[in-house]
PDB file of C-alpha atoms in Angstrom:
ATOM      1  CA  UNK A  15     195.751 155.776 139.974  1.00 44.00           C
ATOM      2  CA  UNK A  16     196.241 157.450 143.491  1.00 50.00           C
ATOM      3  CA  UNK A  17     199.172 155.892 145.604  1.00 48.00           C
ATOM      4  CA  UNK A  18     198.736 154.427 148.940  1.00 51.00           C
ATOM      5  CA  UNK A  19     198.351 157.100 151.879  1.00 50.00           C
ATOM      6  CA  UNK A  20     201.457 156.729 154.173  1.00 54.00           C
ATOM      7  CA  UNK A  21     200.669 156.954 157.607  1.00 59.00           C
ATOM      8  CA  UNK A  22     203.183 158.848 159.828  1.00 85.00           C
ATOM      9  CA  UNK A  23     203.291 157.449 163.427  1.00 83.00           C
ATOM     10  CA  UNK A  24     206.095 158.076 166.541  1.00 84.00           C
ATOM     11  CA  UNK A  25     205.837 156.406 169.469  1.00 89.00           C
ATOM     12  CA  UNK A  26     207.510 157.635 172.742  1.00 91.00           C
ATOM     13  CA  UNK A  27     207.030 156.107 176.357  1.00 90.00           C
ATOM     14  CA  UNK A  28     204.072 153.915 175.064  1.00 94.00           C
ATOM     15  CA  UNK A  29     202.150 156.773 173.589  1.00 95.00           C
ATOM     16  CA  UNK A  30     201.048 156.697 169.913  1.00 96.00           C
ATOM     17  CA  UNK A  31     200.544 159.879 167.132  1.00 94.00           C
ATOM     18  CA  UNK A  32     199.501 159.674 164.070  1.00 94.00           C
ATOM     19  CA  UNK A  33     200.597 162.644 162.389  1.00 91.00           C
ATOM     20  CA  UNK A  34     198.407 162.377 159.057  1.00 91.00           C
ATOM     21  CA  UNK A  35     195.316 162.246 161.144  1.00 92.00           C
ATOM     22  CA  UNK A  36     196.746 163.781 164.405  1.00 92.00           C
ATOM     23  CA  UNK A  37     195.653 161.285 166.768  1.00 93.00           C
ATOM     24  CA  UNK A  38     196.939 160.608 169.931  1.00 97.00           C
ATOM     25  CA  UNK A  39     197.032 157.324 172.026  1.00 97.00           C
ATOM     26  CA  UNK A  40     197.573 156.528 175.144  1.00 97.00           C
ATOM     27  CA  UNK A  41     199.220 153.438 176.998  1.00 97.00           C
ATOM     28  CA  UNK A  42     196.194 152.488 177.759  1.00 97.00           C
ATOM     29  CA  UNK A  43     194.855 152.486 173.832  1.00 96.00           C
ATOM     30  CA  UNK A  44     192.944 154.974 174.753  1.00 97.00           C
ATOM     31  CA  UNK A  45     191.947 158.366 171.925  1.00 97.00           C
ATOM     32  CA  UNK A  46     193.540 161.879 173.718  1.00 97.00           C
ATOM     33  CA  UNK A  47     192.075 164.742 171.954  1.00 95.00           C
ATOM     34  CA  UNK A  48     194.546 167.639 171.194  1.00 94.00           C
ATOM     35  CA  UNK A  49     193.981 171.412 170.050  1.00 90.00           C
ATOM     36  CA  UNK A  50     195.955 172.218 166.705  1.00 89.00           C
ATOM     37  CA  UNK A  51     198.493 174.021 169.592  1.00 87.00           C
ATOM     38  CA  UNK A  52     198.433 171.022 172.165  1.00 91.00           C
ATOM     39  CA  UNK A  53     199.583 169.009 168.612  1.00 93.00           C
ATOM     40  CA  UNK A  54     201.671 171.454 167.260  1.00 91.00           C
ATOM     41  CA  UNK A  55     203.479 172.188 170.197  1.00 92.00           C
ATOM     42  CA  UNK A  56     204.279 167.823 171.259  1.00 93.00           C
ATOM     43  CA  UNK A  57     205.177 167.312 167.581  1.00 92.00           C
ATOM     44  CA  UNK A  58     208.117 170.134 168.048  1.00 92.00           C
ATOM     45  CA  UNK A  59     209.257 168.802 170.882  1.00 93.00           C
ATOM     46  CA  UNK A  60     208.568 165.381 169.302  1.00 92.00           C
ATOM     47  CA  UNK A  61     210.964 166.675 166.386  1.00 91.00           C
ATOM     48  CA  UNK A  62     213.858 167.899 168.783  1.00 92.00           C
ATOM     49  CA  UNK A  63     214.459 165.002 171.136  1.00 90.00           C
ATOM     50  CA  UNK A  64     216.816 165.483 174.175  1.00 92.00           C
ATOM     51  CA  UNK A  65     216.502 169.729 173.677  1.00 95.00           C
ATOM     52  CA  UNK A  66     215.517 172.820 175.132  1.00 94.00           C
ATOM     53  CA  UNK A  67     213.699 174.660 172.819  1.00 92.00           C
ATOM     54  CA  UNK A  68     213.065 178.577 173.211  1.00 90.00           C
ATOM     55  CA  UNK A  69     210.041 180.342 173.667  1.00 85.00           C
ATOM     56  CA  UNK A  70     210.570 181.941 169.913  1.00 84.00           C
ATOM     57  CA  UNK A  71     210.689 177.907 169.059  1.00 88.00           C
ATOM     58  CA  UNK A  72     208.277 177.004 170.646  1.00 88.00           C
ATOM     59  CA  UNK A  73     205.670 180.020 169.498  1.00 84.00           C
ATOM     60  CA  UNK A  74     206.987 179.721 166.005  1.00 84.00           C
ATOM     61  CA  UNK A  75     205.401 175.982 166.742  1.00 83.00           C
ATOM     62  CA  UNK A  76     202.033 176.855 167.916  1.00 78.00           C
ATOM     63  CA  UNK A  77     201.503 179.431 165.414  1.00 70.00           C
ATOM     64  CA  UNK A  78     198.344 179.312 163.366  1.00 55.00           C
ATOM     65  CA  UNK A  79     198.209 180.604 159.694  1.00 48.00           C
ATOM     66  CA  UNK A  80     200.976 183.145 161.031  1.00 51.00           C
ATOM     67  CA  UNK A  81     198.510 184.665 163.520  1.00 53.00           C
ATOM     68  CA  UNK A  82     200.504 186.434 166.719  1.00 57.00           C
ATOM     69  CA  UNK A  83     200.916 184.244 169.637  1.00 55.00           C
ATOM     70  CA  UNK A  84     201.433 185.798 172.572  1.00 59.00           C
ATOM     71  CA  UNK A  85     204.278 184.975 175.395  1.00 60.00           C
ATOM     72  CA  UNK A  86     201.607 183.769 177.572  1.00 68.00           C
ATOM     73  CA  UNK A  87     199.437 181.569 175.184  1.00 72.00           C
ATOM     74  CA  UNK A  88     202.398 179.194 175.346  1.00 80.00           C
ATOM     75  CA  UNK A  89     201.923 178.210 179.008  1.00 79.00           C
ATOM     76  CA  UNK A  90     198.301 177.994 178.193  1.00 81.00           C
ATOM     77  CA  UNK A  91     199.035 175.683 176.098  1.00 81.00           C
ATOM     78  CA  UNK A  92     201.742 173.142 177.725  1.00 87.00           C
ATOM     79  CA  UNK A  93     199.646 172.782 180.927  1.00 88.00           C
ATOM     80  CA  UNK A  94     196.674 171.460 179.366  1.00 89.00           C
ATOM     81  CA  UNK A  95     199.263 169.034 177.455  1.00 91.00           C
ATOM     82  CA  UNK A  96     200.895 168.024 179.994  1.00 90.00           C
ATOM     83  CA  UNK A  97     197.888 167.276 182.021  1.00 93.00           C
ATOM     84  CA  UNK A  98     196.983 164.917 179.210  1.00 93.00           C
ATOM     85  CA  UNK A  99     200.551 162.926 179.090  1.00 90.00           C
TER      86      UNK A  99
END
């Protein structure tokens, strides 16, 4: 007999995510898609409210399967997700 899936949700300034199904709401109820970066990166900053977090924080973040990120890919990364908050 399986268990019942738990879903993980934070809220901050009337936004929504879902982190089992990484889905992101809006005020306005209202889907935002995110790239696996775009999520990666808000849930780190998600995880350390109130903090600066490095670049080697915040590229250990966006990381894929332990691909290299490059310096620049995070700022190619934050301005679309800002743009989106």
């Amino acid at each position: 007999m399986r268990g019942k899936t738990r879903h993980i949700r934070d809220r901050f300034v009337g936004w929504e995510i879902d982190m089992r199904t990484r889905r992101l709401v809006s005020p306005a109820c209202k889907a935002v898609p995110l790239t696996v970066g775009e999520f990666n990166l808000l849930t780190a900053f998600l995880r350390a409210p109130q903090q600066v977090l490095s670049r080697e924080q915040l590229l250990a973040a966006s990381r894929l399967h332990d691909e290299e990120v490059f310096d620049r890919s995070i700022a190619v990364q934050i301005v679309p997700l800002r743009r989106k908050l």
